mmCIF file of C-alpha atoms in Angstrom:
data_model
loop_
_atom_site.group_PDB
_atom_site.id
_atom_site.type_symbol
_atom_site.label_atom_id
_atom_site.label_comp_id
_atom_site.label_asym_id
_atom_site.label_seq_id
_atom_site.Cartn_x
_atom_site.Cartn_y
_atom_site.Cartn_z
ATOM 1 C CA MET P 1 -7.820 4.688 8.084
ATOM 2 C CA ILE P 2 -10.599 5.480 5.589
ATOM 3 C CA THR P 3 -13.150 3.116 7.206
ATOM 4 C CA PRO P 4 -13.705 3.298 10.919
ATOM 5 C CA ARG P 5 -14.460 0.088 12.757
ATOM 6 C CA PRO P 6 -18.280 -0.655 12.276
ATOM 7 C CA THR P 7 -20.545 -0.534 15.200
ATOM 8 C CA VAL P 8 -22.416 -3.643 13.948
ATOM 9 C CA PRO P 9 -20.587 -7.030 14.325
ATOM 10 C CA ALA P 10 -19.289 -8.370 11.042
ATOM 11 C CA SER P 11 -21.265 -11.621 11.640
ATOM 12 C CA ARG P 12 -24.493 -9.692 11.596
ATOM 13 C CA ARG P 13 -23.752 -7.820 8.367
ATOM 14 C CA PRO P 14 -24.857 -9.035 4.965
ATOM 15 C CA PRO P 15 -22.214 -9.841 2.458
ATOM 16 C CA SER P 16 -21.517 -6.830 0.184
ATOM 17 C CA PRO P 17 -23.102 -7.093 -3.259
ATOM 18 C CA ALA P 18 -19.774 -7.628 -5.062
ATOM 19 C CA GLY P 19 -17.398 -10.341 -5.942
ATOM 20 C CA GLY P 20 -17.992 -13.994 -6.953
ATOM 21 C CA GLY P 21 -19.973 -15.246 -10.035
ATOM 22 C CA VAL P 22 -23.172 -13.717 -11.490
ATOM 23 C CA ARG P 23 -25.496 -16.041 -9.448
ATOM 24 C CA GLU P 24 -23.548 -15.280 -6.264
ATOM 25 C CA ARG P 25 -23.526 -11.620 -6.839
ATOM 26 C CA THR P 26 -27.239 -11.651 -7.615
ATOM 27 C CA ALA P 27 -27.932 -13.487 -4.296
ATOM 28 C CA ARG P 28 -25.903 -11.182 -2.327
ATOM 29 C CA SER P 29 -27.560 -8.210 -3.933
ATOM 30 C CA LEU P 30 -30.935 -9.625 -2.993
ATOM 31 C CA ARG P 31 -29.881 -10.263 0.697
ATOM 32 C CA TYR P 32 -28.522 -6.717 0.811
ATOM 33 C CA ALA P 33 -31.767 -5.311 -0.654
ATOM 34 C CA ARG P 34 -33.689 -6.956 2.200
ATOM 35 C CA TYR P 35 -31.154 -5.652 4.691
ATOM 36 C CA ALA P 36 -31.694 -2.081 3.313
ATOM 37 C CA ALA P 37 -35.500 -2.450 3.037
ATOM 38 C CA PRO P 38 -36.356 -0.555 6.236
ATOM 39 C CA ALA P 39 -34.284 2.455 4.986
ATOM 40 C CA LEU P 40 -35.974 2.347 1.487
ATOM 41 C CA LEU P 41 -39.513 1.986 2.989
ATOM 42 C CA GLY P 42 -38.854 4.857 5.362
ATOM 43 C CA TYR P 43 -37.600 7.048 2.478
ATOM 44 C CA LEU P 44 -40.675 6.122 0.324
ATOM 45 C CA THR P 45 -43.070 6.916 3.119
ATOM 46 C CA VAL P 46 -41.532 10.383 3.584
ATOM 47 C CA ARG P 47 -41.613 11.140 -0.152
ATOM 48 C CA LEU P 48 -45.030 9.691 -0.731
ATOM 49 C CA PHE P 49 -46.443 11.740 2.117
ATOM 50 C CA GLY P 50 -44.852 14.859 0.446
ATOM 51 C CA LEU P 51 -46.470 13.911 -2.780
ATOM 52 C CA LEU P 52 -49.840 13.467 -1.221
ATOM 53 C CA VAL P 53 -49.590 16.997 0.379
ATOM 54 C CA LEU P 54 -48.514 18.500 -2.894
ATOM 55 C CA ALA P 55 -51.328 16.825 -4.744
ATOM 56 C CA ARG P 56 -53.950 18.066 -2.211
ATOM 57 C CA TRP P 57 -52.569 21.597 -2.379
ATOM 58 C CA ALA P 58 -52.286 21.585 -6.103
ATOM 59 C CA ARG P 59 -56.079 20.463 -6.362
ATOM 60 C CA LEU P 60 -57.006 23.412 -4.153
ATOM 61 C CA LYS P 61 -55.127 25.822 -6.457
ATOM 62 C CA GLN P 62 -56.298 23.962 -9.643
ATOM 63 C CA HIS P 63 -52.814 23.026 -10.713
ATOM 64 C CA GLY P 64 -51.675 19.785 -12.170
ATOM 65 C CA VAL P 65 -49.148 17.697 -10.170
ATOM 66 C CA TRP P 66 -47.508 16.026 -13.212
ATOM 67 C CA PRO P 67 -46.667 19.181 -15.173
ATOM 68 C CA THR P 68 -45.309 20.786 -11.974
ATOM 69 C CA LEU P 69 -42.919 17.865 -11.278
ATOM 70 C CA ALA P 70 -42.018 16.773 -14.839
ATOM 71 C CA THR P 71 -42.005 19.941 -17.125
ATOM 72 C CA SER P 72 -41.282 23.071 -15.127
ATOM 73 C CA TRP P 73 -38.280 25.228 -14.900
ATOM 74 C CA ASP P 74 -34.898 23.197 -15.307
ATOM 75 C CA SER P 75 -36.939 20.164 -16.401
ATOM 76 C CA ASP P 76 -37.794 21.926 -19.601
ATOM 77 C CA TRP P 77 -34.150 22.694 -20.295
ATOM 78 C CA TYR P 78 -33.107 18.969 -19.953
ATOM 79 C CA LEU P 79 -36.025 17.866 -22.073
ATOM 80 C CA GLY P 80 -35.104 20.462 -24.729
ATOM 81 C CA ILE P 81 -31.555 19.000 -24.817
ATOM 82 C CA ALA P 82 -32.895 15.463 -25.129
ATOM 83 C CA ASP P 83 -35.139 16.579 -28.066
ATOM 84 C CA HIS P 84 -32.824 18.935 -29.875
ATOM 85 C CA GLY P 85 -29.241 18.750 -28.578
ATOM 86 C CA TYR P 86 -26.984 21.573 -27.569
ATOM 87 C CA GLN P 87 -26.475 24.853 -29.255
ATOM 88 C CA ASP P 88 -23.168 25.497 -30.845
ATOM 89 C CA THR P 89 -22.626 29.283 -30.156
ATOM 90 C CA LEU P 90 -22.006 31.247 -26.984
ATOM 91 C CA GLY P 91 -24.338 34.150 -27.692
ATOM 92 C CA THR P 92 -25.050 37.174 -25.597
ATOM 93 C CA ARG P 93 -28.545 36.614 -24.186
ATOM 94 C CA MET P 94 -28.825 35.945 -20.463
ATOM 95 C CA ASP P 95 -30.329 32.815 -19.097
ATOM 96 C CA SER P 96 -30.744 31.215 -22.567
ATOM 97 C CA ASN P 97 -27.601 29.016 -23.313
ATOM 98 C CA ASN P 98 -28.293 25.381 -22.651
ATOM 99 C CA LEU P 99 -24.548 24.465 -22.564
ATOM 100 C CA ALA P 100 -24.906 25.368 -18.840
ATOM 101 C CA PHE P 101 -26.690 21.962 -18.302
ATOM 102 C CA PHE P 102 -24.523 18.769 -18.094
ATOM 103 C CA PRO P 103 -25.277 15.980 -20.527
ATOM 104 C CA LEU P 104 -25.726 12.733 -18.649
ATOM 105 C CA TYR P 105 -29.357 13.181 -17.655
ATOM 106 C CA PRO P 106 -30.721 14.236 -21.053
ATOM 107 C CA VAL P 107 -28.717 11.369 -22.673
ATOM 108 C CA LEU P 108 -30.407 8.940 -20.310
ATOM 109 C CA ILE P 109 -33.914 10.432 -21.025
ATOM 110 C CA LYS P 110 -33.329 10.157 -24.763
ATOM 111 C CA ALA P 111 -31.907 6.593 -24.577
ATOM 112 C CA VAL P 112 -34.778 5.260 -22.275
ATOM 113 C CA ALA P 113 -37.508 7.080 -24.081
ATOM 114 C CA GLY P 114 -36.282 5.507 -27.404
ATOM 115 C CA VAL P 115 -37.109 1.943 -26.112
ATOM 116 C CA THR P 116 -40.054 2.612 -23.852
ATOM 117 C CA PRO P 117 -43.615 3.988 -24.353
ATOM 118 C CA GLY P 118 -44.748 7.421 -23.095
ATOM 119 C CA SER P 119 -43.369 10.907 -23.406
ATOM 120 C CA ARG P 120 -39.793 11.953 -22.619
ATOM 121 C CA ALA P 121 -41.191 14.030 -19.775
ATOM 122 C CA SER P 122 -42.773 10.911 -18.197
ATOM 123 C CA VAL P 123 -39.441 9.078 -18.733
ATOM 124 C CA ALA P 124 -37.436 11.898 -17.148
ATOM 125 C CA LEU P 125 -39.700 11.782 -14.056
ATOM 126 C CA VAL P 126 -39.713 7.970 -13.736
ATOM 127 C CA LEU P 127 -35.804 8.140 -14.031
ATOM 128 C CA ALA P 128 -35.734 10.815 -11.259
ATOM 129 C CA VAL P 129 -37.866 8.744 -8.960
ATOM 130 C CA ALA P 130 -35.884 5.549 -9.697
ATOM 131 C CA PHE P 131 -32.537 7.180 -9.085
ATOM 132 C CA SER P 132 -33.922 8.707 -5.788
ATOM 133 C CA LEU P 133 -34.290 5.063 -4.572
ATOM 134 C CA VAL P 134 -30.832 4.114 -5.681
ATOM 135 C CA ALA P 135 -29.545 7.254 -3.876
ATOM 136 C CA ALA P 136 -31.357 6.374 -0.721
ATOM 137 C CA TRP P 137 -29.983 2.876 -0.892
ATOM 138 C CA GLY P 138 -26.524 4.282 -1.301
ATOM 139 C CA ILE P 139 -26.965 6.796 1.496
ATOM 140 C CA PHE P 140 -28.113 3.879 3.750
ATOM 141 C CA ALA P 141 -24.956 1.888 2.744
ATOM 142 C CA VAL P 142 -22.589 4.717 3.771
ATOM 143 C CA GLY P 143 -24.464 5.293 7.026
ATOM 144 C CA ASP P 144 -24.458 1.533 7.825
ATOM 145 C CA ARG P 145 -20.816 1.221 6.927
ATOM 146 C CA LEU P 146 -19.767 3.954 9.330
ATOM 147 C CA HIS P 147 -22.268 3.608 12.207
ATOM 148 C CA GLY P 148 -24.574 0.570 11.791
ATOM 149 C CA ARG P 149 -27.993 -0.316 10.208
ATOM 150 C CA ARG P 150 -30.087 2.069 12.433
ATOM 151 C CA THR P 151 -28.099 5.086 11.637
ATOM 152 C CA GLY P 152 -28.084 4.146 7.906
ATOM 153 C CA THR P 153 -31.832 3.930 8.032
ATOM 154 C CA VAL P 154 -32.170 7.342 9.750
ATOM 155 C CA LEU P 155 -29.753 8.983 7.331
ATOM 156 C CA ALA P 156 -31.770 7.857 4.342
ATOM 157 C CA VAL P 157 -35.007 9.063 5.913
ATOM 158 C CA LEU P 158 -33.475 12.428 6.886
ATOM 159 C CA TRP P 159 -32.280 12.870 3.323
ATOM 160 C CA GLY P 160 -35.776 12.352 1.979
ATOM 161 C CA ALA P 161 -37.208 14.773 4.631
ATOM 162 C CA LEU P 162 -34.892 17.610 3.686
ATOM 163 C CA PRO P 163 -36.607 21.050 3.334
ATOM 164 C CA VAL P 164 -36.422 20.832 -0.592
ATOM 165 C CA GLY P 165 -36.674 17.044 -0.764
ATOM 166 C CA ILE P 166 -39.549 17.328 -3.197
ATOM 167 C CA VAL P 167 -36.919 17.987 -5.859
ATOM 168 C CA GLN P 168 -35.734 14.377 -5.587
ATOM 169 C CA TRP P 169 -39.012 13.547 -7.414
ATOM 170 C CA MET P 170 -38.881 16.181 -10.055
ATOM 171 C CA GLY P 171 -37.341 16.075 -13.573
ATOM 172 C CA TYR P 172 -34.023 17.416 -12.200
ATOM 173 C CA THR P 173 -30.551 15.845 -11.913
ATOM 174 C CA GLU P 174 -30.352 15.918 -8.026
ATOM 175 C CA SER P 175 -31.502 12.299 -7.626
ATOM 176 C CA LEU P 176 -29.191 11.031 -10.357
ATOM 177 C CA PHE P 177 -26.233 12.898 -9.095
ATOM 178 C CA THR P 178 -26.790 11.920 -5.349
ATOM 179 C CA ALA P 179 -27.024 8.293 -6.384
ATOM 180 C CA LEU P 180 -23.643 8.542 -8.091
ATOM 181 C CA VAL P 181 -22.189 10.383 -5.162
ATOM 182 C CA ALA P 182 -23.420 8.010 -2.545
ATOM 183 C CA TRP P 183 -22.216 4.889 -4.353
ATOM 184 C CA ALA P 184 -18.837 6.528 -5.240
ATOM 185 C CA LEU P 185 -18.174 7.269 -1.744
ATOM 186 C CA TYR P 186 -19.264 3.904 -0.542
ATOM 187 C CA ALA P 187 -16.846 2.400 -3.092
ATOM 188 C CA VAL P 188 -14.077 4.525 -1.708
ATOM 189 C CA LEU P 189 -14.869 3.447 1.845
ATOM 190 C CA THR P 190 -14.841 -0.179 0.781
ATOM 191 C CA GLY P 191 -11.720 0.093 -1.316
ATOM 192 C CA ARG P 192 -13.328 -0.403 -4.652
ATOM 193 C CA TRP P 193 -11.221 2.164 -6.592
ATOM 194 C CA TYR P 194 -12.164 1.314 -10.113
ATOM 195 C CA ALA P 195 -15.925 1.579 -9.283
ATOM 196 C CA ALA P 196 -15.386 4.800 -7.427
ATOM 197 C CA ALA P 197 -13.577 6.252 -10.562
ATOM 198 C CA ALA P 198 -16.194 5.222 -12.967
ATOM 199 C CA LEU P 199 -19.010 6.606 -10.833
ATOM 200 C CA THR P 200 -17.142 9.741 -10.332
ATOM 201 C CA VAL P 201 -16.567 10.265 -14.036
ATOM 202 C CA LEU P 202 -20.363 9.789 -14.624
ATOM 203 C CA ALA P 203 -21.066 12.265 -11.764
ATOM 204 C CA GLY P 204 -18.732 14.754 -13.415
ATOM 205 C CA LEU P 205 -21.169 14.509 -16.517
ATOM 206 C CA ALA P 206 -24.326 15.023 -14.416
ATOM 207 C CA ARG P 207 -23.844 18.259 -12.583
ATOM 208 C CA PRO P 208 -21.306 21.094 -12.159
ATOM 209 C CA THR P 209 -20.772 20.163 -8.510
ATOM 210 C CA GLY P 210 -19.287 16.777 -9.943
ATOM 211 C CA ILE P 211 -15.920 18.604 -9.373
ATOM 212 C CA ALA P 212 -16.605 18.211 -5.525
ATOM 213 C CA LEU P 213 -16.921 14.381 -5.745
ATOM 214 C CA ALA P 214 -13.739 14.376 -8.080
ATOM 215 C CA ALA P 215 -11.850 16.242 -5.401
ATOM 216 C CA ALA P 216 -12.920 13.712 -2.829
ATOM 217 C CA VAL P 217 -11.976 10.607 -4.766
ATOM 218 C CA THR P 218 -8.742 12.190 -6.015
ATOM 219 C CA VAL P 219 -7.599 13.229 -2.466
ATOM 220 C CA ALA P 220 -8.681 9.769 -0.949
ATOM 221 C CA GLY P 221 -6.952 7.990 -3.782
ATOM 222 C CA LEU P 222 -3.714 9.752 -3.567
ATOM 223 C CA THR P 223 -3.655 9.328 0.092
ATOM 224 C CA ALA P 224 -4.322 5.574 -0.115
ATOM 225 C CA ALA P 225 -1.746 5.228 -2.874
ATOM 226 C CA ALA P 226 0.916 6.986 -0.757
ATOM 227 C CA ARG P 227 0.090 4.589 2.110
ATOM 228 C CA THR P 228 -0.200 1.339 0.352
ATOM 229 C CA ARG P 229 1.855 1.970 -2.893
ATOM 230 C CA ALA P 230 -1.002 0.299 -4.881
ATOM 231 C CA TRP P 231 -1.839 1.254 -8.324
ATOM 232 C CA ALA P 232 -5.684 1.100 -8.095
ATOM 233 C CA PRO P 233 -6.173 4.190 -5.890
ATOM 234 C CA PHE P 234 -3.566 6.166 -7.800
ATOM 235 C CA LEU P 235 -5.393 5.469 -11.185
ATOM 236 C CA ALA P 236 -8.746 6.230 -9.500
ATOM 237 C CA ALA P 237 -7.341 9.598 -8.392
ATOM 238 C CA LEU P 238 -6.154 10.432 -11.946
ATOM 239 C CA THR P 239 -9.406 9.322 -13.595
ATOM 240 C CA ALA P 240 -11.916 10.864 -11.272
ATOM 241 C CA PRO P 241 -11.922 14.483 -12.630
ATOM 242 C CA LEU P 242 -12.165 13.356 -16.385
ATOM 243 C CA GLY P 243 -15.911 13.563 -16.686
ATOM 244 C CA TRP P 244 -16.182 17.063 -15.397
ATOM 245 C CA LEU P 245 -12.992 18.093 -17.278
ATOM 246 C CA GLY P 246 -14.137 16.441 -20.396
ATOM 247 C CA TYR P 247 -17.440 18.291 -20.617
ATOM 248 C CA VAL P 248 -15.834 21.703 -19.719
ATOM 249 C CA ALA P 249 -13.312 21.180 -22.575
ATOM 250 C CA TRP P 250 -15.999 20.011 -24.979
ATOM 251 C CA VAL P 251 -18.098 23.190 -24.280
ATOM 252 C CA GLY P 252 -14.877 25.312 -24.873
ATOM 253 C CA ALA P 253 -14.209 23.479 -28.259
ATOM 254 C CA ARG P 254 -17.858 23.823 -29.295
ATOM 255 C CA VAL P 255 -18.058 27.673 -28.718
ATOM 256 C CA GLY P 256 -14.463 28.279 -29.885
ATOM 257 C CA ARG P 257 -12.813 29.649 -26.652
ATOM 258 C CA TRP P 258 -10.889 28.059 -23.957
ATOM 259 C CA ASP P 259 -13.014 29.457 -21.222
ATOM 260 C CA GLY P 260 -16.317 28.629 -22.949
ATOM 261 C CA TYR P 261 -18.020 26.848 -20.215
ATOM 262 C CA PHE P 262 -17.178 29.647 -17.700
ATOM 263 C CA ALA P 263 -18.462 32.104 -20.263
ATOM 264 C CA VAL P 264 -21.594 30.232 -20.487
ATOM 265 C CA GLN P 265 -22.050 30.252 -16.611
ATOM 266 C CA ARG P 266 -21.456 33.952 -16.640
ATOM 267 C CA LEU P 267 -24.496 34.423 -19.076
ATOM 268 C CA TRP P 268 -26.410 32.630 -16.208
ATOM 269 C CA ARG P 269 -25.136 35.076 -13.701
ATOM 270 C CA ASN P 270 -22.872 32.353 -11.980
ATOM 271 C CA ALA P 271 -19.376 33.381 -11.024
ATOM 272 C CA TRP P 272 -17.306 32.361 -8.023
ATOM 273 C CA ASP P 273 -16.794 35.248 -5.731
ATOM 274 C CA GLY P 274 -15.579 33.569 -2.513
ATOM 275 C CA GLY P 275 -18.789 33.947 -0.708
ATOM 276 C CA ALA P 276 -19.303 37.796 -0.861
ATOM 277 C CA GLY P 277 -22.688 37.466 -2.754
ATOM 278 C CA THR P 278 -23.946 34.878 -0.329
ATOM 279 C CA LEU P 279 -23.222 37.108 2.573
ATOM 280 C CA ARG P 280 -24.863 40.091 0.929
ATOM 281 C CA TRP P 281 -27.973 38.100 0.316
ATOM 282 C CA MET P 282 -28.112 36.818 3.885
ATOM 283 C CA ARG P 283 -27.501 40.249 5.416
ATOM 284 C CA GLU P 284 -30.272 41.788 3.275
ATOM 285 C CA LEU P 285 -32.744 38.998 3.943
ATOM 286 C CA LEU P 286 -32.060 38.616 7.743
ATOM 287 C CA ALA P 287 -31.118 42.042 8.788
ATOM 288 C CA TYR P 288 -32.688 44.539 6.384
ATOM 289 C CA ASP P 289 -35.688 43.193 4.731
ATOM 290 C CA ARG P 290 -38.655 43.666 6.951
ATOM 291 C CA THR P 291 -40.916 41.314 4.893
ATOM 292 C CA PRO P 292 -38.487 38.680 3.564
ATOM 293 C CA GLN P 293 -39.968 35.967 1.326
ATOM 294 C CA LEU P 294 -40.449 32.789 3.293
ATOM 295 C CA PHE P 295 -38.670 30.487 0.805
ATOM 296 C CA LEU P 296 -35.635 32.641 0.839
ATOM 297 C CA VAL P 297 -35.486 32.604 4.544
ATOM 298 C CA ALA P 298 -35.747 28.796 4.508
ATOM 299 C CA VAL P 299 -32.838 28.710 2.064
ATOM 300 C CA SER P 300 -30.791 30.830 4.305
ATOM 301 C CA ALA P 301 -31.595 28.556 7.277
ATOM 302 C CA VAL P 302 -30.419 25.587 5.241
ATOM 303 C CA LEU P 303 -27.124 27.285 4.311
ATOM 304 C CA VAL P 304 -26.454 28.283 7.936
ATOM 305 C CA ALA P 305 -27.411 24.753 9.251
ATOM 306 C CA SER P 306 -25.027 23.128 6.639
ATOM 307 C CA VAL P 307 -22.062 25.140 7.766
ATOM 308 C CA ALA P 308 -22.874 24.135 11.442
ATOM 309 C CA LEU P 309 -23.319 20.556 10.439
ATOM 310 C CA TYR P 310 -19.917 20.589 8.628
ATOM 311 C CA ALA P 311 -18.292 21.752 11.761
ATOM 312 C CA LEU P 312 -19.779 18.785 13.594
ATOM 313 C CA CYS P 313 -18.568 16.416 10.776
ATOM 314 C CA LEU P 314 -15.073 17.815 11.275
ATOM 315 C CA ALA P 315 -15.316 17.475 15.092
ATOM 316 C CA ASP P 316 -16.494 13.862 14.574
ATOM 317 C CA ARG P 317 -13.549 13.170 12.241
ATOM 318 C CA GLN P 318 -15.498 11.667 9.539
ATOM 319 C CA PRO P 319 -13.633 9.672 6.898
ATOM 320 C CA LEU P 320 -11.511 11.852 4.546
ATOM 321 C CA PRO P 321 -13.443 11.405 1.395
ATOM 322 C CA LEU P 322 -16.788 12.629 3.007
ATOM 323 C CA LEU P 323 -15.081 15.626 4.531
ATOM 324 C CA VAL P 324 -13.483 16.645 1.187
ATOM 325 C CA PHE P 325 -16.718 16.126 -0.700
ATOM 326 C CA CYS P 326 -18.830 18.180 1.630
ATOM 327 C CA GLY P 327 -16.214 20.830 2.035
ATOM 328 C CA ALA P 328 -15.762 21.321 -1.722
ATOM 329 C CA LEU P 329 -19.581 21.155 -2.223
ATOM 330 C CA LEU P 330 -19.935 23.955 0.350
ATOM 331 C CA LEU P 331 -17.198 25.921 -1.119
ATOM 332 C CA VAL P 332 -18.681 25.818 -4.699
ATOM 333 C CA VAL P 333 -22.359 26.557 -3.497
ATOM 334 C CA LEU P 334 -21.622 29.207 -0.808
ATOM 335 C CA GLY P 335 -18.767 30.691 -2.870
ATOM 336 C CA SER P 336 -20.937 31.370 -5.931
ATOM 337 C CA GLY P 337 -22.028 34.890 -6.663
ATOM 338 C CA GLY P 338 -24.811 33.663 -8.743
ATOM 339 C CA VAL P 339 -28.627 33.379 -8.015
ATOM 340 C CA TYR P 340 -29.502 32.685 -4.349
ATOM 341 C CA PHE P 341 -32.703 30.827 -4.376
ATOM 342 C CA PRO P 342 -31.511 27.346 -5.595
ATOM 343 C CA ARG P 343 -28.678 27.015 -3.087
ATOM 344 C CA ALA P 344 -30.621 24.600 -0.720
ATOM 345 C CA ARG P 345 -31.266 22.454 -3.741
ATOM 346 C CA PHE P 346 -27.649 22.445 -4.738
ATOM 347 C CA LEU P 347 -26.752 21.026 -1.287
ATOM 348 C CA LEU P 348 -29.146 18.130 -1.632
ATOM 349 C CA PRO P 349 -26.287 15.731 -2.674
ATOM 350 C CA GLY P 350 -24.429 16.657 0.592
ATOM 351 C CA PHE P 351 -25.929 13.856 2.621
ATOM 352 C CA PRO P 352 -22.888 13.262 4.833
ATOM 353 C CA LEU P 353 -23.647 16.622 6.496
ATOM 354 C CA LEU P 354 -26.678 14.709 8.020
ATOM 355 C CA LEU P 355 -24.515 12.091 9.696
ATOM 356 C CA PRO P 356 -24.112 13.790 13.099
ATOM 357 C CA LEU P 357 -27.833 14.308 13.278
ATOM 358 C CA ALA P 358 -28.556 10.744 12.098
ATOM 359 C CA VAL P 359 -26.197 9.369 14.803
ATOM 360 C CA ALA P 360 -27.943 11.379 17.461
ATOM 361 C CA VAL P 361 -31.484 10.382 16.301
ATOM 362 C CA SER P 362 -30.581 6.723 16.007
ATOM 363 C CA ARG P 363 -29.255 6.693 19.616
ATOM 364 C CA ALA P 364 -32.290 8.548 21.013
ATOM 365 C CA ARG P 365 -35.183 6.817 22.495
ATOM 366 C CA LEU P 366 -37.978 5.730 20.114
ATOM 367 C CA PRO P 367 -40.441 8.478 20.889
ATOM 368 C CA VAL P 368 -37.871 11.204 20.516
ATOM 369 C CA ALA P 369 -36.596 9.653 17.219
ATOM 370 C CA GLY P 370 -40.126 9.411 15.908
ATOM 371 C CA LEU P 371 -40.876 13.014 16.884
ATOM 372 C CA VAL P 372 -37.758 14.332 15.054
ATOM 373 C CA LEU P 373 -38.392 12.284 11.905
ATOM 374 C CA GLY P 374 -42.079 13.049 11.879
ATOM 375 C CA ALA P 375 -41.389 16.900 12.240
ATOM 376 C CA ALA P 376 -38.810 16.761 9.507
ATOM 377 C CA ALA P 377 -41.300 14.919 7.139
ATOM 378 C CA LEU P 378 -44.111 17.433 8.007
ATOM 379 C CA SER P 379 -41.979 20.468 7.313
ATOM 380 C CA SER P 380 -40.432 18.966 4.170
ATOM 381 C CA ALA P 381 -43.865 18.128 2.719
ATOM 382 C CA TRP P 382 -45.347 21.595 3.507
ATOM 383 C CA LEU P 383 -42.330 23.584 2.222
ATOM 384 C CA GLY P 384 -42.119 21.471 -0.850
ATOM 385 C CA ALA P 385 -45.623 22.139 -1.816
ATOM 386 C CA TYR P 386 -45.181 25.920 -0.939
ATOM 387 C CA MET P 387 -42.014 26.037 -3.019
ATOM 388 C CA LEU P 388 -43.757 24.627 -6.111
ATOM 389 C CA LEU P 389 -47.233 26.211 -5.816
ATOM 390 C CA VAL P 390 -46.643 29.543 -4.049
ATOM 391 C CA TRP P 391 -43.082 30.583 -4.549
ATOM 392 C CA PRO P 392 -43.064 32.291 -8.027
ATOM 393 C CA GLY P 393 -39.543 31.171 -9.100
ATOM 394 C CA PRO P 394 -37.713 27.895 -9.727
ATOM 395 C CA PRO P 395 -36.857 25.643 -6.644
#
């Protein structure tokens, strides 16, 4: 079974926001929004606290908060694509080919900026914040589906309180991608195969790790099709990888070589080496470097914790699509021989890894749960400000 028996009685669950006419669907969506309100308010509280800490620290260092969130590092690349499009040659310069950045986010920036006031940088930031709320709602929906409302709420709050959670409110693609991942996985869990396929195709146009979601939907779809002999999961399985494959094929055609996308990634020092590079970095930082940089130590801790949490997810026998997605995501991120410092950010969409912790916190007594969530929020706020204002590189 893909969906375990819910811990909350069906009579106490609001109707899912799907099915029926437009008026009925709207009413259901509003009821479900009210049902999810504690999770969204908890998520907002955590992220607003992080923003306040960042603003205070930025003022002390005489930095602007808006440029830091909207126009730094990868944000500039997405804004450049929205303004001028993609280049049409491979070139040889390192770290300079914008074909490494997937198109969905800059397309949305350009489309929304064309019909709204303000700069494209402001639009990009507003979109990131809006999609973070959509993501938190989807994360709650998955947690609620599997373990009940309280676990779903804790799961959304924990996602907001991740060590690099501030990236969710930057002009980056993590919020957009996580929103697509969360709702695609929820669609699979509830048997909405066409919605799952459509969301997965979009996710494949948002980030390179869209291939991990495609793998999850494909495996789940083929498994369901073999069990039920239904066409919907089979078609979803075939359709899911098309977004990612389509962009990779387009890049190859644009630069005139079949492996064009992978050649672009090599120009950004990204190549899959099975984890050898990750282990070298960890060994250097944790065993040989006498004064390791704090941010890199935090990244290493996130990677180690993610592997441990995945082991717990396997022991808990989470639903197949969640296990495949997180396993593939870890395989891509840990197996890369590229730059080390953004690995914690790359794992932000892996929210199912937090499920064992969310279940434990939701079952704990209120003071214990409050202490855990408060400590997570405090550490996330401090490390987020440190990452953007002290650490000299990208997040």
